[in-house]
Short mmCIF file of C-alpha atoms and ligand atoms in Angstrom, two decimals:
data_model
loop_
_atom_site.label_atom_id
_atom_site.label_comp_id
_atom_site.label_asym_id
_atom_site.label_seq_id
_atom_site.Cartn_x
_atom_site.Cartn_y
_atom_site.Cartn_z
CA MET A 1 35.17 -18.97 37.67
CA ALA A 2 31.38 -19.03 38.14
CA GLN A 3 30.18 -22.12 37.09
CA TRP A 4 26.75 -20.78 36.07
CA LYS A 5 24.87 -23.45 34.50
CA ILE A 6 22.36 -21.34 31.58
CA LEU A 7 20.22 -23.29 29.24
CA ILE A 8 18.97 -21.12 25.75
CA THR A 9 15.17 -23.00 24.45
CA ASP A 10 15.11 -20.69 21.13
CA LYS A 11 16.63 -19.14 18.53
CA PHE A 12 20.29 -16.85 19.83
CA THR A 13 22.77 -15.78 17.43
CA GLU A 14 26.55 -16.77 18.40
CA ASN A 15 28.22 -13.56 19.71
CA GLY A 16 25.96 -14.07 22.35
CA ILE A 17 26.70 -17.83 22.85
CA GLU A 18 30.34 -16.59 22.70
CA ALA A 19 29.42 -13.89 25.30
CA LEU A 20 28.08 -16.34 28.02
CA SER A 21 30.69 -19.25 27.48
CA ALA A 22 33.02 -16.45 28.18
CA ALA A 23 31.55 -16.99 31.96
CA ALA A 24 29.35 -19.82 32.48
CA GLU A 25 28.23 -22.81 31.36
CA VAL A 26 26.12 -23.03 28.83
CA GLU A 27 23.42 -25.63 27.23
CA TYR A 28 22.06 -24.55 23.71
CA GLN A 29 18.44 -26.06 22.75
CA PRO A 30 16.47 -24.42 20.80
CA GLY A 31 13.35 -26.21 19.55
CA MET A 32 13.71 -27.38 23.09
CA THR A 33 10.32 -29.29 24.06
CA ALA A 34 8.12 -27.83 26.97
CA GLY A 35 8.09 -31.17 28.51
CA ASP A 36 11.78 -31.20 28.54
CA VAL A 37 12.32 -27.24 29.28
CA LEU A 38 10.48 -28.37 32.77
CA ALA A 39 12.34 -31.57 33.51
CA SER A 40 15.52 -30.04 32.36
CA ILE A 41 15.09 -27.13 34.22
CA PRO A 42 15.58 -27.58 38.29
CA LYS A 43 19.77 -27.94 37.37
CA PHE A 44 19.44 -24.25 35.59
CA ASP A 45 20.98 -20.32 37.09
CA ALA A 46 19.11 -19.03 34.25
CA LEU A 47 16.79 -19.28 31.35
CA ILE A 48 16.72 -17.66 27.70
CA VAL A 49 14.15 -17.64 25.21
CA ARG A 50 12.44 -15.64 22.55
CA GLY A 51 8.96 -15.74 21.92
CA ARG A 52 8.48 -19.59 22.03
CA THR A 53 9.61 -21.16 24.84
CA LYS A 54 6.43 -20.27 27.36
CA VAL A 55 7.66 -19.87 30.51
CA THR A 56 4.99 -20.94 32.63
CA ALA A 57 3.84 -20.85 36.63
CA ASP A 58 5.31 -24.84 35.95
CA VAL A 59 8.26 -24.03 34.84
CA PHE A 60 9.07 -21.43 37.92
CA ALA A 61 7.65 -23.77 40.42
CA ALA A 62 10.31 -27.04 39.66
CA ALA A 63 12.85 -24.33 38.57
CA SER A 64 14.63 -25.04 42.11
CA ASN A 65 18.06 -23.06 40.94
CA LEU A 66 16.71 -20.00 38.64
CA LYS A 67 17.93 -16.17 39.01
CA VAL A 68 17.10 -15.18 35.99
CA VAL A 69 14.69 -14.98 33.18
CA GLY A 70 15.99 -13.86 29.87
CA ARG A 71 13.41 -13.06 26.16
CA ALA A 72 15.47 -12.23 23.73
CA GLY A 73 13.25 -9.62 22.38
CA VAL A 74 11.31 -6.94 23.68
CA GLY A 75 7.12 -8.93 24.69
CA VAL A 76 7.33 -10.98 27.39
CA ASP A 77 3.71 -12.05 27.77
CA ASN A 78 5.53 -15.19 27.22
CA ILE A 79 6.58 -15.39 30.26
CA ASP A 80 4.70 -15.59 33.30
CA LEU A 81 5.80 -13.32 35.37
CA ALA A 82 3.44 -12.87 38.26
CA SER A 83 4.77 -16.26 39.33
CA ALA A 84 8.76 -15.45 38.56
CA GLN A 85 7.98 -12.39 40.88
CA SER A 86 6.86 -15.35 43.80
CA HIS A 87 9.40 -17.21 43.34
CA HIS A 88 11.57 -13.67 43.41
CA VAL A 89 13.38 -14.97 39.91
CA THR A 90 13.89 -11.38 38.31
CA ILE A 91 13.08 -11.47 34.42
CA VAL A 92 14.73 -9.46 31.99
CA ASN A 93 14.23 -8.39 27.46
CA SER A 94 16.28 -6.93 25.36
CA PRO A 95 13.70 -3.65 24.60
CA THR A 96 15.59 -1.33 22.20
CA ALA A 97 17.15 -3.99 19.95
CA THR A 98 14.49 -5.24 17.69
CA THR A 99 12.91 -1.83 17.56
CA THR A 100 14.73 -0.58 13.89
CA ALA A 101 13.86 -3.90 12.06
CA VAL A 102 10.06 -3.75 13.20
CA ALA A 103 9.72 -0.15 12.75
CA GLU A 104 10.99 -0.92 8.46
CA HIS A 105 8.85 -4.15 8.96
CA THR A 106 5.43 -1.93 9.39
CA LEU A 107 6.67 0.61 6.61
CA ALA A 108 7.85 -1.82 4.43
CA LEU A 109 3.73 -3.63 5.23
CA MET A 110 2.41 0.09 4.61
CA LEU A 111 3.45 0.57 1.63
CA ALA A 112 3.39 -2.80 0.02
CA LEU A 113 -0.43 -2.27 1.00
CA THR A 114 -1.00 0.81 -0.77
CA LYS A 115 0.33 -0.65 -3.80
CA SER A 116 -0.27 -3.66 -4.01
CA VAL A 117 2.79 -5.06 -4.58
CA SER A 118 2.24 -8.53 -3.50
CA ARG A 119 -0.71 -8.96 -5.57
CA ALA A 120 1.30 -6.92 -8.26
CA ASP A 121 3.83 -9.86 -8.04
CA ALA A 122 1.52 -12.83 -8.27
CA ALA A 123 -0.16 -11.74 -10.66
CA MET A 124 3.50 -11.42 -12.52
CA LYS A 125 4.52 -15.00 -11.15
CA SER A 126 1.13 -16.74 -12.84
CA GLY A 127 2.33 -15.22 -16.24
CA ARG A 128 -0.84 -12.46 -15.86
CA TRP A 129 0.08 -8.48 -16.71
CA THR A 130 -2.93 -6.72 -14.74
CA LYS A 131 -1.89 -2.91 -14.82
CA LYS A 132 -5.01 -1.87 -15.11
CA GLN A 133 -6.97 -4.30 -12.49
CA LEU A 134 -4.41 -2.05 -10.10
CA MET A 135 -4.15 1.39 -9.05
CA GLY A 136 -2.57 1.95 -5.61
CA SER A 137 -2.89 5.28 -2.95
CA GLU A 138 0.40 7.46 -2.49
CA LEU A 139 1.41 7.69 1.06
CA SER A 140 2.47 11.09 0.90
CA GLY A 141 -0.42 13.47 2.37
CA LYS A 142 -2.05 10.86 4.07
CA VAL A 143 -2.76 10.57 7.80
CA LEU A 144 -0.22 7.99 10.04
CA GLY A 145 -2.39 6.84 13.84
CA ILE A 146 -0.12 5.34 15.62
CA ILE A 147 -1.35 3.47 18.39
CA GLY A 148 0.91 3.08 21.22
CA LEU A 149 3.66 5.18 20.97
CA GLY A 150 6.94 3.42 22.62
CA ASN A 151 10.28 2.55 20.96
CA ILE A 152 8.51 1.32 17.86
CA GLY A 153 5.59 3.32 17.89
CA SER A 154 8.01 6.62 18.06
CA ALA A 155 10.83 4.90 14.63
CA VAL A 156 8.16 3.93 12.56
CA ALA A 157 6.06 7.95 13.61
CA GLN A 158 9.60 9.07 12.08
CA ARG A 159 9.93 7.16 9.09
CA ALA A 160 6.28 8.08 8.55
CA THR A 161 6.94 11.71 8.29
CA ALA A 162 10.02 11.75 5.71
CA LEU A 163 7.25 9.84 3.50
CA GLY A 164 5.14 12.67 4.04
CA MET A 165 2.55 11.51 6.12
CA THR A 166 0.92 13.85 8.56
CA VAL A 167 1.35 11.06 12.18
CA ILE A 168 -1.33 11.10 14.66
CA GLY A 169 -0.95 9.31 18.26
CA PHE A 170 -3.14 7.23 21.01
CA ASP A 171 -0.56 6.46 23.92
CA PRO A 172 -2.90 7.34 27.74
CA LEU A 173 1.08 6.72 29.19
CA ILE A 174 2.75 9.26 27.22
CA ALA A 175 2.48 13.00 28.24
CA ASP A 176 1.63 14.95 24.94
CA ALA A 177 4.68 16.61 25.70
CA ASP A 178 6.40 13.97 24.66
CA VAL A 179 4.42 11.97 22.24
CA ARG A 180 5.03 15.62 20.42
CA ASN A 181 9.09 15.73 21.27
CA ARG A 182 8.21 12.28 18.73
CA GLY A 183 6.99 14.49 15.71
CA VAL A 184 3.07 13.01 16.94
CA ASP A 185 0.00 15.30 17.40
CA PRO A 186 -1.54 13.51 20.29
CA VAL A 187 -5.20 12.78 20.06
CA ALA A 188 -7.80 11.10 21.45
CA LEU A 189 -8.53 7.38 20.42
CA ASP A 190 -11.59 8.22 19.03
CA GLU A 191 -10.11 11.55 17.17
CA LEU A 192 -7.48 8.96 15.77
CA TYR A 193 -10.05 6.75 14.61
CA ALA A 194 -12.27 9.05 13.12
CA ARG A 195 -9.20 11.00 10.81
CA ALA A 196 -6.61 8.32 10.28
CA ASP A 197 -6.22 6.57 6.69
CA VAL A 198 -3.26 3.98 7.94
CA ILE A 199 -3.49 3.29 11.60
CA SER A 200 -0.87 1.26 13.11
CA PHE A 201 -0.67 0.00 16.27
CA HIS A 202 2.74 -0.81 18.84
CA VAL A 203 1.24 -1.59 21.44
CA PRO A 204 2.29 -4.32 24.59
CA LEU A 205 -0.10 -7.39 24.57
CA ASN A 206 -2.30 -7.00 28.16
CA PRO A 207 -5.72 -7.05 29.21
CA SER A 208 -6.12 -3.62 28.25
CA THR A 209 -5.03 -4.32 24.37
CA ARG A 210 -6.53 -7.51 23.49
CA ASN A 211 -9.72 -7.05 21.68
CA MET A 212 -8.71 -3.40 22.05
CA ILE A 213 -9.29 -3.56 18.16
CA ASP A 214 -13.03 -5.33 18.67
CA GLY A 215 -16.16 -4.27 16.22
CA GLN A 216 -17.47 -1.51 17.55
CA ALA A 217 -13.98 0.41 17.14
CA ILE A 218 -13.63 -0.83 13.90
CA ALA A 219 -16.87 0.88 12.85
CA HIS A 220 -15.49 4.24 14.29
CA MET A 221 -12.26 4.14 11.75
CA LYS A 222 -12.60 6.41 8.21
CA ARG A 223 -14.26 4.20 5.69
CA GLY A 224 -11.56 2.50 3.63
CA VAL A 225 -9.08 2.48 6.60
CA TYR A 226 -6.22 0.53 6.37
CA LEU A 227 -4.71 -2.13 8.77
CA VAL A 228 -0.89 -2.39 9.62
CA CYS A 229 -0.09 -4.99 12.93
CA THR A 230 3.15 -5.64 13.90
CA ALA A 231 2.54 -6.11 17.49
CA ARG A 232 0.75 -8.32 19.31
CA GLY A 233 -2.24 -10.76 18.02
CA GLY A 234 -5.20 -10.85 19.74
CA VAL A 235 -4.69 -6.89 19.98
CA ILE A 236 -6.97 -7.35 16.99
CA ASP A 237 -10.47 -9.32 16.86
CA GLU A 238 -9.30 -10.92 13.98
CA THR A 239 -13.26 -12.53 12.80
CA ALA A 240 -14.54 -8.60 13.31
CA LEU A 241 -11.58 -7.59 11.01
CA HIS A 242 -12.94 -10.44 8.16
CA SER A 243 -16.01 -8.79 8.69
CA ALA A 244 -15.35 -5.43 8.06
CA LEU A 245 -12.40 -5.96 5.23
CA GLU A 246 -15.67 -8.14 3.62
CA SER A 247 -17.65 -5.15 4.00
CA GLY A 248 -14.75 -2.37 2.73
CA GLN A 249 -15.16 -0.72 6.00
CA VAL A 250 -11.16 -2.31 6.51
CA ALA A 251 -9.52 -1.38 2.53
CA GLY A 252 -6.81 -3.77 3.36
CA ALA A 253 -4.52 -4.99 5.89
CA ALA A 254 -1.45 -6.36 7.19
CA LEU A 255 -0.25 -8.57 9.53
CA ASP A 256 3.04 -10.51 11.33
CA VAL A 257 1.35 -11.65 14.16
CA TYR A 258 -2.03 -13.79 14.86
CA ALA A 259 -4.19 -14.12 17.59
CA GLN A 260 -2.68 -17.95 17.30
CA GLU A 261 0.30 -18.90 15.65
CA PRO A 262 1.16 -20.33 13.00
CA PRO A 263 -1.94 -19.21 11.70
CA GLY A 264 -2.83 -21.85 8.99
CA LEU A 265 -4.74 -20.96 6.05
CA THR A 266 -6.87 -19.09 7.60
CA ALA A 267 -10.27 -17.07 6.13
CA LEU A 268 -7.94 -13.64 7.45
CA VAL A 269 -4.44 -14.53 5.91
CA ALA A 270 -6.20 -16.12 2.18
CA HIS A 271 -7.70 -13.06 2.80
CA PRO A 272 -6.78 -11.05 -0.87
CA ASN A 273 -6.67 -7.82 1.01
CA VAL A 274 -4.04 -8.57 3.17
CA ILE A 275 -1.37 -9.05 3.30
CA ALA A 276 0.38 -11.66 5.73
CA THR A 277 4.28 -11.96 7.13
CA PRO A 278 5.00 -14.89 9.58
CA HIS A 279 6.69 -13.07 12.82
CA ILE A 280 9.49 -12.06 10.89
CA ALA A 281 9.27 -8.59 11.74
CA ALA A 282 12.50 -8.11 14.35
CA GLN A 283 14.00 -11.26 12.06
CA THR A 284 16.95 -8.85 10.76
CA GLN A 285 20.14 -10.13 10.98
CA GLU A 286 20.69 -6.83 13.08
CA ALA A 287 18.44 -7.14 14.93
CA GLN A 288 19.24 -10.85 16.80
CA ALA A 289 22.85 -10.27 17.01
CA ARG A 290 22.12 -7.37 18.96
CA ALA A 291 18.93 -8.43 21.26
CA SER A 292 22.04 -11.43 21.91
CA ALA A 293 24.87 -9.53 22.57
CA ASP A 294 21.94 -7.15 25.05
CA ILE A 295 20.45 -10.40 26.57
CA ALA A 296 24.13 -12.05 27.69
CA ASP A 297 25.19 -8.79 29.10
CA GLU A 298 21.79 -8.46 31.05
CA ILE A 299 21.40 -12.35 32.25
CA LEU A 300 25.31 -11.85 32.93
CA ALA A 301 24.91 -9.19 35.50
CA ALA A 302 21.94 -10.40 36.49
CA LEU A 303 24.13 -13.53 37.67
CA ARG A 304 27.07 -11.30 39.57
CA ASP A 305 23.91 -9.11 40.48
CA GLU A 306 25.14 -5.24 39.29
CA PRO A 307 22.45 -3.10 38.38
CA LEU A 308 20.44 -4.23 35.00
CA ARG A 309 19.77 -2.08 32.10
CA TRP A 310 15.98 -3.48 31.39
CA LYS A 311 14.73 -5.31 33.95
CA ILE A 312 10.94 -6.15 34.40
CA VAL A 313 10.60 -7.69 37.13
P1 NAD B 1 7.54 -0.20 24.57
O1 NAD B 1 7.16 -0.86 26.15
O2 NAD B 1 8.37 0.78 23.78
O3 NAD B 1 5.65 1.00 23.80
C1 NAD B 1 4.06 -0.35 23.65
C2 NAD B 1 4.08 1.82 23.98
O4 NAD B 1 2.31 1.26 24.16
C3 NAD B 1 4.65 2.54 25.66
O5 NAD B 1 3.95 2.86 24.83
C4 NAD B 1 3.05 1.81 26.41
O6 NAD B 1 2.50 3.37 26.73
C5 NAD B 1 1.81 2.29 25.24
N1 NAD B 1 0.14 1.12 25.26
C6 NAD B 1 0.00 0.45 26.38
N2 NAD B 1 -1.56 0.15 26.68
C7 NAD B 1 -1.47 1.36 25.22
C8 NAD B 1 -3.26 1.20 25.02
N3 NAD B 1 -4.19 0.51 25.85
N4 NAD B 1 -2.98 1.60 24.33
C9 NAD B 1 -2.34 3.16 23.83
N5 NAD B 1 -0.85 2.79 23.74
C10 NAD B 1 -0.67 2.04 25.07
O7 NAD B 1 6.97 -1.10 22.70
P2 NAD B 1 7.45 -1.76 21.82
O8 NAD B 1 9.44 -1.81 21.87
O9 NAD B 1 7.31 0.01 21.22
O10 NAD B 1 7.23 -2.81 21.72
C11 NAD B 1 5.81 -2.28 21.27
C12 NAD B 1 5.36 -3.72 20.45
O11 NAD B 1 5.92 -4.59 19.80
C13 NAD B 1 5.77 -4.92 21.86
O12 NAD B 1 4.58 -5.19 23.34
C14 NAD B 1 5.65 -6.42 21.08
O13 NAD B 1 4.26 -7.24 21.56
C15 NAD B 1 5.24 -6.16 20.23
N6 NAD B 1 6.53 -6.10 18.92
C16 NAD B 1 6.44 -7.49 17.84
C17 NAD B 1 7.64 -7.61 17.29
C18 NAD B 1 7.86 -8.66 16.12
O14 NAD B 1 8.39 -9.11 15.77
N7 NAD B 1 6.55 -8.71 15.28
C19 NAD B 1 8.64 -7.10 17.15
C20 NAD B 1 9.03 -6.56 18.70
C21 NAD B 1 8.17 -5.78 19.11
#
């Protein structure tokens, strides 16, 4: 049996560890510090991370045996892709494993936001009956604007359509005909801002999307819009969002991701019209098991020089 050495530095489910252990020596060190990753990496052929471990230029420079890095999940913004390329290290992810989980969480946030679920629950738990103060709104008949119509954006569109919403979307990298095939009416960004009652973000974080939702973008939206972000912190300018919540331009926001994680009790998190969850959208048992199985397959394929399904670089 080939004696590949695989290091796993973030949480990874048992099914994935078992699959890898059949073909390689596996060291499972979830929560490993950045310093320990740097010190240990030279002896490993493969590294598996989720979003916590930062795979920096220093890690690639120290990784003399590294052939492949697997990201169990979607976003690879914690991996220095340029360094990976210059050190000839393959990067793979599991782009579809968490789609359903994140789409369902997005819908949960959208529903919770428009029905004041967390505010109602908090009042009940403090012994208050706030029936008269809490007036919700319906999603049915409303316009949902989706920015980013890849796997998750499309899955959100399908579910929102089932709730009776009209779904419009913006994605500059997908042809209009393909957007229509996903049950979404393709529109320009300005039109989306002008028409949407709820806007949900499903773009990767990169230089073109960082702070794409700033004060100017929010000013173009319908007054009283609801914003939902399960994509990445950094897509929305949090200071601008807080001001817009204060002025009423944004009626409410539901966030799973933050510019800095954990964000602590910031003014945004504490805002009464914000629902905040701690980056848990992909955290279902099913999604995590799927991500581990997919990455285990992909890592072993890379080590064996077999064709890859999800090679990023
Ligand atoms: P995907 O690659 O399938 O889709 C992303 C889409 O965004 C693509 O279609 C792309 O064309 C589009 N896009 C890129 N730049 C854009 C721009 N400027 N404007 C509009 N559209 C743009 O990815 P996905 O699986 O749908 O995931 C989307 C994002 O969700 C990921 O990049 C990740 O950051 C985030 N995510 C978060 C969690 C979580 O736990 N909260 C879990 C998984 C993924």
